[in-house]
Coordinates of C-alpha atoms and ligand atoms in Angstrom, one line a residue:
M1 CA 4.7 20.0 19.1
P2 CA 5.4 16.4 18.4
P3 CA 8.2 14.4 18.2
S4 CA 9.4 14.3 14.2
V5 CA 8.7 11.0 13.7
D6 CA 10.3 9.3 10.1
Y7 CA 7.2 7.3 8.8
S8 CA 9.2 5.2 6.1
V9 CA 8.2 2.4 7.3
Y10 CA 5.5 1.9 10.0
L11 CA 4.9 -1.3 11.7
V12 CA 1.3 -2.0 13.3
T13 CA 0.9 -4.8 15.5
D14 CA -0.8 -8.0 16.0
S15 CA -0.9 -10.4 17.8
T16 CA -3.3 -13.4 16.7
P17 CA -2.0 -16.7 15.8
A18 CA -2.3 -16.9 12.6
I19 CA -0.5 -14.0 12.0
L20 CA 2.1 -14.0 14.5
G21 CA 2.4 -18.2 14.2
P22 CA 3.6 -20.3 16.8
G23 CA 5.8 -19.1 19.9
R24 CA 6.0 -15.9 19.4
T25 CA 4.5 -13.1 20.8
V26 CA 4.1 -9.3 19.6
V27 CA 7.4 -8.5 21.9
D28 CA 9.0 -10.3 20.6
V29 CA 8.8 -9.8 17.1
V30 CA 8.5 -6.8 16.9
G31 CA 12.0 -6.8 19.7
A32 CA 13.3 -9.3 16.1
A33 CA 12.1 -6.1 13.8
L34 CA 14.3 -3.3 15.2
A35 CA 17.2 -6.0 16.9
E36 CA 18.8 -3.1 15.3
P37 CA 18.4 -0.3 15.9
E38 CA 21.4 2.3 14.7
K39 CA 19.8 1.1 11.2
K40 CA 16.3 2.9 12.4
H41 CA 14.1 0.5 9.6
V42 CA 11.6 0.7 11.3
G43 CA 10.7 4.2 12.0
I44 CA 7.2 4.3 14.3
V45 CA 5.9 1.3 15.7
Q46 CA 1.7 0.7 16.9
L47 CA -0.1 -1.2 19.0
R48 CA -3.2 -2.7 18.2
E49 CA -5.1 -4.9 20.2
K50 CA -9.0 -5.3 19.7
D51 CA -9.6 -7.6 22.4
T52 CA -6.6 -7.5 24.9
D53 CA -7.5 -5.6 28.8
A54 CA -5.8 -2.3 30.2
R55 CA -4.0 -3.7 32.2
T56 CA -2.1 -6.3 29.6
M57 CA -1.0 -3.6 27.1
L58 CA 0.6 -1.7 29.4
E59 CA 2.4 -3.8 30.1
N60 CA 2.7 -4.4 26.5
L61 CA 3.6 -1.2 26.3
K62 CA 6.0 -0.7 29.3
A63 CA 7.4 -4.0 27.1
L64 CA 8.0 -2.9 24.0
H65 CA 9.1 0.8 25.0
A66 CA 12.4 -0.9 25.5
F67 CA 12.9 -1.5 22.5
T68 CA 11.7 1.8 20.5
A69 CA 13.0 4.0 22.9
P70 CA 16.4 2.8 21.8
A71 CA 15.4 3.0 17.7
G72 CA 14.0 6.1 18.1
A73 CA 10.8 5.1 16.9
P74 CA 7.4 6.6 19.1
L75 CA 5.3 4.1 19.9
V76 CA 1.4 4.3 20.1
V77 CA -1.6 2.4 20.8
N78 CA -4.9 1.7 18.7
D79 CA -8.6 3.6 19.6
R80 CA -7.5 3.4 24.1
V81 CA -7.1 7.1 24.5
D82 CA -7.9 6.1 28.0
V83 CA -4.7 3.5 28.0
A84 CA -2.7 5.8 26.0
V85 CA -3.0 8.7 29.4
V86 CA -1.4 6.8 31.4
A87 CA 1.4 4.7 29.2
M88 CA 1.7 8.4 28.3
A89 CA 2.3 9.7 32.0
R90 CA 4.7 6.6 32.7
G91 CA 6.6 7.2 30.1
H92 CA 6.2 4.3 28.6
C93 CA 4.4 5.3 25.0
E94 CA 4.0 8.3 23.0
G95 CA 0.1 8.4 21.8
V96 CA -2.8 7.1 20.5
H97 CA -4.1 6.3 16.5
L98 CA -8.1 6.4 16.1
G99 CA -10.0 4.8 14.1
Q100 CA -13.7 6.7 12.7
D101 CA -15.3 5.1 15.5
D102 CA -13.1 6.1 18.4
I103 CA -13.2 9.7 21.2
D104 CA -12.4 12.4 18.6
V105 CA -9.3 14.4 18.0
A106 CA -9.6 17.7 20.3
T107 CA -10.9 15.7 23.8
A108 CA -8.1 13.0 22.5
R109 CA -5.5 15.9 22.5
K110 CA -7.0 17.8 25.6
L111 CA -6.6 14.6 27.8
L112 CA -2.8 13.6 26.6
G113 CA -1.5 17.6 26.1
A114 CA 0.4 19.0 22.2
E115 CA 3.3 16.7 22.3
A116 CA 1.7 13.5 22.5
I117 CA 1.2 11.9 18.5
I118 CA -2.2 11.6 17.1
G119 CA -2.7 9.4 13.9
V120 CA -6.4 8.6 12.4
S121 CA -7.5 6.3 10.1
A122 CA -9.8 7.6 6.7
S123 CA -10.4 6.3 3.7
T124 CA -12.8 9.1 2.0
I125 CA -11.6 12.9 0.3
D126 CA -14.5 14.1 3.3
E127 CA -13.1 11.2 6.7
A128 CA -9.1 12.6 5.4
V129 CA -9.8 16.1 5.1
T130 CA -12.3 16.3 8.4
A131 CA -8.9 14.2 10.2
C132 CA -6.3 16.9 9.2
R133 CA -9.1 20.4 9.8
D134 CA -9.7 17.8 13.6
G135 CA -5.2 18.3 14.5
A136 CA -4.5 14.6 12.8
D137 CA -0.1 15.0 13.5
Y138 CA 0.1 12.3 11.1
L139 CA -3.3 9.7 8.6
G140 CA -3.8 5.8 7.8
L141 CA -5.0 5.8 4.8
G142 CA -6.5 2.6 3.1
S143 CA -7.6 0.1 2.8
V144 CA -5.0 -0.4 -0.8
F145 CA -5.8 -4.0 -1.2
P146 CA -8.1 -6.7 0.1
T147 CA -6.4 -7.1 3.4
T148 CA -7.7 -10.6 5.9
T149 CA -5.3 -9.2 8.3
K150 CA -7.6 -6.2 9.2
T151 CA -11.5 -8.0 9.7
N152 CA -13.5 -5.4 9.3
A153 CA -11.1 -3.1 6.4
K154 CA -14.9 -1.1 5.2
H155 CA -13.0 0.8 1.7
L156 CA -10.9 -0.1 -0.9
V157 CA -9.2 2.3 -1.9
G158 CA -6.7 1.6 -4.5
T159 CA -4.1 3.8 -5.8
P160 CA -6.4 5.7 -7.3
G161 CA -8.0 6.4 -3.8
I162 CA -5.3 7.3 -2.1
Q163 CA -3.8 10.1 -4.8
R164 CA -7.7 11.5 -3.9
M165 CA -7.2 11.4 -0.6
L166 CA -3.9 13.7 -0.5
Q167 CA -5.2 15.8 -3.7
A168 CA -7.8 17.2 -1.5
M169 CA -5.5 17.1 0.7
V170 CA -2.8 19.6 -0.5
E171 CA -6.5 21.5 -1.2
A172 CA -8.1 22.1 1.9
G173 CA -3.9 23.1 3.1
F174 CA -3.6 20.5 4.9
G175 CA -0.6 19.2 1.8
H176 CA 2.1 19.7 5.0
I177 CA 0.5 16.0 6.8
P178 CA 2.4 13.1 6.9
T179 CA 0.2 10.9 5.4
V180 CA 0.9 6.8 5.5
C181 CA -1.1 4.0 3.6
I182 CA -2.7 0.7 4.7
G183 CA -4.0 -2.8 4.2
G184 CA -1.8 -5.7 1.7
I185 CA 1.5 -3.8 1.5
Q186 CA 4.0 -6.1 1.7
T187 CA 7.6 -5.8 0.1
S188 CA 6.6 -7.1 -3.4
N189 CA 3.9 -4.1 -4.4
A190 CA 5.8 -1.0 -2.0
R191 CA 7.8 0.9 -4.0
R192 CA 5.4 0.7 -6.7
V193 CA 2.0 1.8 -4.3
L194 CA 4.1 4.2 -3.1
F195 CA 5.5 5.4 -6.2
Q196 CA 1.6 5.6 -8.2
S197 CA -0.3 7.2 -4.8
G198 CA 1.3 10.1 -5.4
Y199 CA -0.8 13.2 -6.6
R200 CA 1.4 15.5 -8.7
P201 CA 0.5 17.2 -10.7
V202 CA 0.3 19.6 -13.8
A203 CA -0.9 23.6 -14.7
A204 CA -3.6 23.6 -17.1
S205 CA -1.7 26.1 -19.4
A206 CA 1.8 28.0 -19.7
E207 CA 0.4 30.7 -17.7
T208 CA -0.3 29.0 -14.5
T209 CA 1.3 27.4 -12.6
A210 CA 0.1 23.1 -10.5
P211 CA -0.1 23.0 -7.4
P212 CA 1.9 21.1 -4.7
A213 CA 2.7 17.4 -4.9
K214 CA 1.6 15.3 -2.9
E215 CA 3.3 12.3 -2.0
L216 CA 3.0 9.6 0.3
D217 CA 5.7 9.8 3.7
G218 CA 6.1 5.6 4.5
V219 CA 3.9 2.1 4.1
A220 CA 2.4 0.9 7.6
V221 CA 2.3 -2.6 7.1
V222 CA 1.2 -5.8 9.8
S223 CA 1.8 -8.6 8.1
A224 CA 5.0 -8.0 5.8
I225 CA 5.9 -7.4 9.3
M226 CA 4.6 -9.6 11.9
A227 CA 3.9 -13.1 10.0
A228 CA 7.8 -12.7 8.3
A229 CA 9.5 -15.2 9.9
D230 CA 13.1 -13.5 9.8
P231 CA 10.8 -9.6 10.5
G232 CA 13.9 -7.8 11.3
A233 CA 15.3 -8.6 7.3
A234 CA 11.6 -7.7 6.7
A235 CA 11.3 -4.3 8.5
A236 CA 15.0 -3.9 5.6
A237 CA 13.3 -4.8 3.2
L238 CA 10.3 -2.7 3.2
A239 CA 12.6 0.1 4.4
E240 CA 14.6 0.0 1.2
Q241 CA 12.5 -0.5 -1.4
V242 CA 10.1 3.2 -0.2
R243 CA 13.7 4.6 0.1
L244 CA 14.3 3.0 -4.4
S245 CA 10.3 4.4 -4.7
K246 CA 11.7 8.1 -3.3
T247 CA 14.7 7.8 -6.3
Q248 CA 12.9 6.1 -8.8
G249 CA 8.9 4.2 -10.2
P250 CA 8.4 0.4 -10.1
T251 CA 10.5 -0.5 -12.9
D252 CA 13.6 -0.2 -15.3
F253 CA 11.5 1.9 -16.8
Y254 CA 10.1 5.0 -14.5
R255 CA 12.0 7.2 -13.6
A256 CA 12.2 9.6 -11.1
L257 CA 10.8 12.8 -13.3
P258 CA 10.5 16.6 -13.3
P259 CA 7.8 19.1 -12.0
C260 CA 6.5 20.1 -15.5
S261 CA 4.7 23.3 -15.4
V262 CA 4.0 23.2 -18.7
Q263 CA 1.7 21.7 -21.0
A264 CA 2.8 20.5 -24.2
R265 CA -0.6 19.8 -25.9
S266 CA 0.9 17.6 -28.7
A267 CA 3.6 15.4 -29.5
Q268 CA 5.2 12.7 -32.4
A269 CA 8.2 10.7 -32.5
S270 CA 10.2 12.2 -35.2
P271 CA 11.9 9.8 -37.4
A272 CA 14.7 9.4 -36.4
S273 CA 13.8 8.3 -33.0
V274 CA 11.6 6.2 -34.2
Q275 CA 14.1 5.1 -37.0
R276 CA 17.1 4.8 -33.1
I277 CA 13.9 2.1 -31.9
L278 CA 13.3 0.0 -34.8
Q279 CA 17.0 -0.8 -34.9
A280 CA 17.7 -1.3 -32.4
L281 CA 14.8 -3.8 -32.1
H282 CA 15.6 -5.4 -35.0
E283 CA 19.3 -6.0 -33.3
T284 CA 18.6 -7.2 -30.2
T285 CA 15.8 -9.6 -30.3
P286 CA 13.6 -8.8 -27.5
L287 CA 11.5 -11.6 -26.1
S288 CA 7.6 -11.3 -26.1
H289 CA 5.9 -12.7 -24.0
N290 CA 1.9 -12.8 -25.0
M291 CA -0.3 -14.3 -22.7
T292 CA -3.2 -13.9 -25.0
N293 CA -6.3 -16.0 -26.4
L294 CA -6.2 -18.6 -27.6
V295 CA -7.5 -17.2 -31.2
V296 CA -5.2 -14.1 -31.7
Q297 CA -1.9 -16.9 -31.4
N298 CA -1.6 -17.1 -34.5
I299 CA -1.2 -14.1 -36.1
A300 CA -0.3 -12.8 -32.8
A301 CA 3.2 -15.2 -32.9
N302 CA 3.5 -14.1 -37.0
V303 CA 3.8 -10.4 -36.1
A304 CA 6.4 -9.9 -33.2
L305 CA 8.5 -12.0 -35.4
A306 CA 7.1 -10.2 -39.0
V307 CA 8.5 -7.0 -36.5
G308 CA 11.6 -8.2 -35.5
A309 CA 10.9 -9.8 -31.6
S310 CA 11.2 -12.9 -30.4
P311 CA 7.7 -14.6 -29.8
I312 CA 6.7 -16.7 -27.0
M313 CA 2.9 -18.1 -25.9
A314 CA 2.3 -18.9 -22.6
N315 CA -0.3 -18.0 -21.0
S316 CA 1.0 -19.9 -17.9
G317 CA 2.2 -17.3 -14.7
D318 CA 4.1 -19.9 -13.1
E319 CA 6.8 -19.9 -16.3
A320 CA 6.4 -16.0 -16.0
A321 CA 9.3 -16.0 -13.2
D322 CA 11.7 -17.9 -15.7
L323 CA 10.6 -16.0 -19.4
A324 CA 11.4 -12.0 -16.8
R325 CA 14.7 -12.8 -16.0
L326 CA 15.9 -13.2 -19.7
P327 CA 17.6 -9.8 -20.8
G328 CA 15.1 -8.0 -22.8
S329 CA 11.9 -8.7 -22.4
S330 CA 8.4 -8.7 -21.7
L331 CA 4.8 -9.0 -21.4
V332 CA 1.5 -8.5 -23.1
I333 CA -1.6 -8.8 -21.2
N334 CA -4.4 -9.9 -23.4
M335 CA -7.2 -10.6 -21.1
G336 CA -8.7 -13.0 -23.1
S337 CA -9.7 -15.6 -20.3
A338 CA -11.2 -13.7 -16.8
T339 CA -12.0 -16.6 -15.2
P340 CA -10.4 -17.0 -11.5
E341 CA -7.9 -18.9 -13.3
G342 CA -6.6 -16.7 -15.3
I343 CA -7.1 -13.6 -13.3
A344 CA -4.0 -16.3 -10.4
N345 CA -1.8 -16.3 -13.8
Y346 CA -1.9 -12.7 -14.5
S347 CA -0.9 -12.0 -11.1
K348 CA 1.8 -14.4 -10.3
A349 CA 3.5 -12.4 -13.8
I350 CA 2.6 -9.1 -13.1
A351 CA 4.7 -9.8 -10.1
A352 CA 7.1 -11.4 -11.7
Y353 CA 8.0 -8.4 -14.9
N354 CA 7.5 -5.7 -12.4
A355 CA 10.1 -8.0 -9.6
A356 CA 12.0 -7.9 -12.7
G357 CA 12.0 -4.1 -13.6
R358 CA 11.2 -5.6 -17.4
P359 CA 7.9 -3.5 -19.1
I360 CA 4.6 -4.6 -18.9
I361 CA 0.8 -3.2 -21.9
F362 CA -2.2 -4.9 -20.4
D363 CA -4.9 -5.2 -23.2
P364 CA -7.7 -5.5 -21.2
V365 CA -9.4 -7.0 -23.3
G366 CA -13.5 -5.9 -23.6
A367 CA -12.9 -5.1 -20.1
G368 CA -16.4 -3.2 -19.9
A369 CA -18.6 -6.0 -21.0
T370 CA -19.5 -8.2 -18.2
A371 CA -19.5 -7.0 -14.3
T372 CA -16.5 -10.5 -14.8
R373 CA -14.9 -8.7 -16.6
R374 CA -14.7 -5.2 -14.9
A375 CA -13.4 -7.2 -10.9
A376 CA -10.8 -8.4 -13.4
V377 CA -9.7 -5.1 -14.5
R378 CA -9.5 -4.2 -11.0
A379 CA -7.7 -7.1 -10.0
I380 CA -5.4 -6.9 -12.6
M381 CA -4.9 -2.5 -11.9
A382 CA -4.1 -4.0 -8.2
S383 CA -1.4 -6.8 -8.7
G384 CA 0.8 -4.1 -10.1
Y385 CA 3.0 -1.6 -12.4
L386 CA 1.6 -1.1 -15.3
D387 CA 3.8 0.3 -17.9
V388 CA 1.1 0.8 -20.8
I389 CA -3.1 0.4 -20.7
K390 CA -4.5 -0.2 -24.2
G391 CA -7.8 -0.3 -25.1
N392 CA -10.7 1.5 -27.4
E393 CA -13.1 3.2 -26.1
G394 CA -15.3 0.7 -24.1
E395 CA -12.3 -0.6 -22.7
I396 CA -10.0 2.8 -21.8
Q397 CA -13.6 4.0 -20.3
T398 CA -14.1 0.9 -18.0
V399 CA -9.6 0.7 -16.8
Y400 CA -10.8 4.7 -15.8
L401 CA -14.0 4.2 -14.4
S402 CA -12.5 1.5 -11.9
G403 CA -10.4 3.1 -10.1
L404 CA -12.1 6.2 -9.4
C405 CA -13.4 6.8 -6.2
D406 CA -17.6 7.1 -5.5
E407 CA -17.5 10.8 -5.5
D408 CA -15.4 11.5 -8.2
R409 CA -17.4 8.3 -10.4
A410 CA -20.9 10.1 -9.9
R411 CA -18.8 13.6 -11.4
E412 CA -17.2 12.3 -13.9
T413 CA -20.2 10.1 -15.0
A414 CA -22.2 13.2 -14.6
E415 CA -19.8 15.2 -16.5
A416 CA -19.0 12.4 -19.5
G417 CA -22.4 11.4 -20.1
P418 CA -23.8 8.1 -19.6
L419 CA -21.7 5.2 -19.5
Q420 CA -23.4 2.4 -22.3
Q421 CA -22.8 -1.1 -21.8
Q422 CA -19.8 -1.7 -23.7
R423 CA -21.4 -4.9 -26.4
G424 CA -18.3 -7.6 -27.0
V425 CA -15.4 -5.9 -28.0
D426 CA -16.1 -3.1 -29.9
G427 CA -15.9 -0.5 -28.6
G428 CA -18.3 1.8 -27.9
N429 CA -18.1 5.9 -30.0
A430 CA -19.6 7.9 -27.2
L431 CA -16.7 9.8 -26.2
D432 CA -15.0 13.3 -28.9
A433 CA -12.0 14.1 -29.7
A434 CA -11.5 16.2 -26.4
A435 CA -13.2 13.9 -24.1
R436 CA -11.1 11.3 -26.0
R437 CA -7.5 13.7 -24.6
R438 CA -8.6 13.9 -21.5
L439 CA -9.6 10.5 -21.0
V440 CA -6.0 9.4 -21.5
S441 CA -4.3 12.4 -20.0
R442 CA -6.1 11.5 -17.3
L443 CA -5.8 7.1 -17.0
A444 CA -2.6 8.3 -17.7
A445 CA -1.8 10.1 -15.1
R446 CA -3.6 8.8 -12.2
E447 CA -1.9 5.3 -13.3
K448 CA 2.1 7.0 -14.1
C449 CA 2.1 4.6 -17.0
V450 CA 1.5 5.3 -21.5
V451 CA -2.6 5.6 -22.0
V452 CA -3.4 4.4 -25.9
L453 CA -6.8 5.0 -26.8
T454 CA -6.9 3.0 -30.4
G455 CA -10.1 4.6 -32.9
A456 CA -9.2 6.0 -36.7
I457 CA -7.5 8.5 -34.5
D458 CA -6.1 7.2 -31.8
Y459 CA -4.9 9.1 -28.6
V460 CA -1.4 8.6 -26.5
S461 CA 0.0 10.4 -23.3
D462 CA 2.7 9.7 -21.6
S463 CA 3.5 8.8 -18.5
R464 CA 2.2 12.8 -16.5
G465 CA -0.7 13.0 -19.0
V466 CA 1.1 16.1 -20.6
R467 CA 2.0 15.0 -23.6
V468 CA -0.6 13.8 -26.1
A469 CA -0.1 12.4 -29.2
E470 CA -2.9 11.7 -32.2
V471 CA -2.0 9.7 -35.2
A472 CA -4.1 8.6 -37.2
D473 CA -2.7 6.4 -39.9
G474 CA -3.5 2.2 -40.7
H475 CA -6.3 0.8 -42.0
P476 CA -10.4 0.2 -41.9
I477 CA -9.2 -2.5 -43.8
L478 CA -6.9 -4.2 -39.2
G479 CA -10.9 -4.8 -38.8
E480 CA -12.8 -7.4 -40.4
V481 CA -9.6 -9.0 -39.5
T482 CA -8.8 -11.0 -36.2
G483 CA -6.6 -10.1 -33.9
T484 CA -5.5 -7.2 -35.5
G485 CA -6.2 -4.6 -32.6
C486 CA -4.7 -7.1 -29.5
C487 CA -1.6 -7.9 -32.4
L488 CA -0.4 -3.9 -31.6
G489 CA -0.1 -5.1 -28.2
T490 CA 2.9 -6.8 -29.1
V491 CA 3.8 -4.6 -31.4
L492 CA 4.5 -2.1 -28.9
S493 CA 5.6 -5.4 -26.0
A494 CA 8.7 -4.8 -28.9
T495 CA 9.4 -1.6 -29.1
V496 CA 9.0 -0.9 -25.4
A497 CA 11.5 -3.8 -24.9
A498 CA 13.9 -2.1 -27.3
A499 CA 14.7 1.1 -26.1
A500 CA 15.1 -0.5 -23.4
N501 CA 17.5 -2.3 -23.8
L502 CA 19.0 1.3 -26.8
R503 CA 19.0 2.9 -22.8
R504 CA 20.3 0.1 -21.3
A505 CA 22.6 -0.4 -24.1
D506 CA 23.3 3.9 -24.6
K507 CA 23.8 3.6 -20.7
E508 CA 27.0 1.4 -20.6
G509 CA 28.6 3.1 -23.5
N510 CA 28.6 0.5 -25.2
T511 CA 26.3 1.5 -28.8
G512 CA 29.2 2.2 -30.6
D513 CA 27.7 5.1 -33.5
G514 CA 28.3 7.7 -30.8
E515 CA 24.9 8.1 -30.6
Q516 CA 24.9 8.7 -26.5
G517 CA 22.8 12.0 -25.2
A518 CA 21.0 11.3 -28.7
E519 CA 16.9 12.8 -27.1
E520 CA 16.7 10.7 -24.7
I521 CA 14.3 7.4 -25.9
D522 CA 11.6 6.0 -23.3
T523 CA 7.9 4.3 -23.3
F524 CA 6.2 7.2 -24.2
T525 CA 8.3 7.6 -27.5
A526 CA 9.0 3.8 -27.9
V527 CA 5.0 3.5 -28.0
L528 CA 4.9 6.2 -30.8
A529 CA 7.3 3.9 -32.9
G530 CA 5.4 0.8 -32.9
M531 CA 2.1 2.5 -33.3
A532 CA 3.8 3.9 -36.9
L533 CA 5.5 1.8 -38.3
Y534 CA 2.7 -1.1 -37.5
E535 CA -0.1 1.5 -38.9
R536 CA 2.4 2.6 -41.1
A537 CA 2.5 -0.9 -42.8
A538 CA -1.3 -1.6 -42.2
A539 CA -1.8 1.3 -44.6
R540 CA 0.8 0.4 -46.7
A541 CA 0.4 -3.1 -47.2
A542 CA -3.8 -1.8 -48.4
V543 CA -3.9 -0.7 -50.9
M544 CA -0.8 -3.7 -52.6
P545 CA -2.3 -5.0 -55.6
S546 CA -2.3 -8.4 -54.6
V547 CA -4.3 -7.2 -51.7
S548 CA -8.1 -7.8 -52.5
G549 CA -9.5 -8.6 -48.9
P550 CA -9.1 -8.8 -45.4
G551 CA -8.3 -12.8 -46.4
T552 CA -5.5 -11.3 -49.0
F553 CA -4.7 -8.1 -47.0
V554 CA -2.6 -10.3 -43.4
P555 CA 0.3 -12.6 -45.5
A556 CA 0.7 -9.1 -47.3
F557 CA 0.8 -7.1 -43.8
L558 CA 3.8 -9.3 -42.2
D559 CA 4.6 -8.1 -45.1
E560 CA 4.9 -4.9 -45.3
L561 CA 5.6 -4.9 -41.3
S562 CA 8.7 -6.6 -42.0
R563 CA 10.1 -4.6 -44.7
C564 CA 8.8 -2.4 -43.3
R565 CA 11.3 -3.0 -39.6
R566 CA 13.7 -4.1 -41.7
A567 CA 13.8 -0.9 -43.6
A568 CA 14.1 0.9 -40.0
A569 CA 17.6 -1.6 -39.1
A570 CA 19.2 -0.3 -42.7
N571 CA 18.6 3.6 -42.6
D572 CA 15.8 4.1 -44.7
M573 CA 13.0 5.4 -43.7
S574 CA 11.5 6.5 -46.6
W575 CA 8.4 4.1 -45.3
L576 CA 6.7 6.7 -42.6
A577 CA 6.3 9.7 -45.7
Ligands
LIG1 N1 -6.3 -1.1 9.1 P1 -1.6 -6.2 6.7 S1 -6.0 -2.8 7.2 C1 -5.0 -2.3 10.8 O1 -7.4 -0.4 6.0 C2 -5.5 -1.6 8.7 O2 -7.4 1.7 7.8 C3 -6.2 -0.4 7.7 O3 -2.5 -5.1 7.1 C4 -7.2 0.4 7.3 O4 -0.5 -5.0 6.3 C5 -5.6 -3.4 8.7 O5 -1.5 -7.3 7.2 C6 -4.9 -4.5 8.3 O6 -2.1 -6.3 5.3 C7 -3.3 -4.1 7.4
LIG2 MG1 -9.8 1.7 15.9

């Protein structure tokens, strides 16, 4: 049996000058990363040299082992079973890491023995399961994101791809084999990547139990440590993010949830919780930061004011860091600008809000309409954790399909019928009610966020894909006014931020109204509260005597949003009846 290993932070070396920086050697950097062996920030090290001769590799292994051994971190060598045989015999290495075109695991095992650590890289379901069957001790799964470090990185799998490989491992009986992910992992995204990559199935019905869950054991990095100015500090920071991911998700809004064995098929927000959230919104005036298009800016800002939020329309990613730090702020990304510059701004803003632990609402406007927009969706999804994804059928379907691995995409496209090319920003109408429920629930479970599919009936899934609410309110006249779909995102940002303020106040015990211990106000409940306000206000406004069409509807709608919110703040929920 190979030794037990802490895979939380797995350091892979790289000696190319572009990564290492001037005047540094691999041994220097690994030495610095392991400078405080008792802290054990790095659990395992791999020497990865693509163009080095065997003798130099053996020398490097010897030098590295002087640092890895005192830290209790095994040292393995990339690709080269021959080098591993010699280095292991000399006591300078503990195993080998194999790619898909290297010597097979069984042969390596025969040459290296039962005590050797043998790891394998996998980027597909088949590769992962095969490596387990062949006797790998751990798997490196990736590439999660594009990386410039590995020039021949084949597959980009994203967090959904990692999750799918973990699922396949569980289903094939290899849930016990440790895994790390690799490719584009940095301190800034490690926590959310680990969180979103976890396979956490729920039971299909109340009579059955869920299959076992499987989480990644850690992250494998090259540049995050090898290119860091202070490799020791970088290793410590990564180790801290891995630790946090195991206890709490990527934002303040996401705590570790207990395993759930029963599917609650339907869910509604109680009037009491809607009232609490709207009251908090009224009292705390959260900032709603909208990155949105020009057509929508005016009405979205007015809607934000009407519901009691403080709007700022700012499309520059550079501003986001300051805005994200303001108390109670939240971000709406309305994908109006799918240009490279627009996407760079969204990515910066997502990183800033994730780092501050503040919520993000993503509205993938027209997601399926063009190849550019489909690519923009993938780039935005890869930029960070999005607390709520809201869109019409075509948009949500595009987001869902964009994260599937090739095997699953082929299967599910056949299952759901051929995908329609989306026209403009109008959603498709190909799916029946059951398929819509399934779509929101699967996307939510995969991305671990709340998903809203809008339509005559709206479907809302909680972030485990367990509770799915149907909201059948609103009015068709909303479709006759530009920007009303986008404004729902603005309202959701306000209620989700208000709910966060409420939880923070509850935690600090200063609500002053004896409400502590009241029903948990999560993001799902906050989204349902925002939808209740938005759709009831629209339905009420549409039948006002003053309203004779879309032009007169808009002012009446703003009035009703404001009136209902103020009524809720004054404990009057009669409008919701
Ligand atoms: N293997 P960085 S990606 C060595 O996909 C390696 O198997 C990969 O570098 C895989 O942490 C990769 O700097 C490079 O992104 C990872
Ligand atoms: Mg290899």
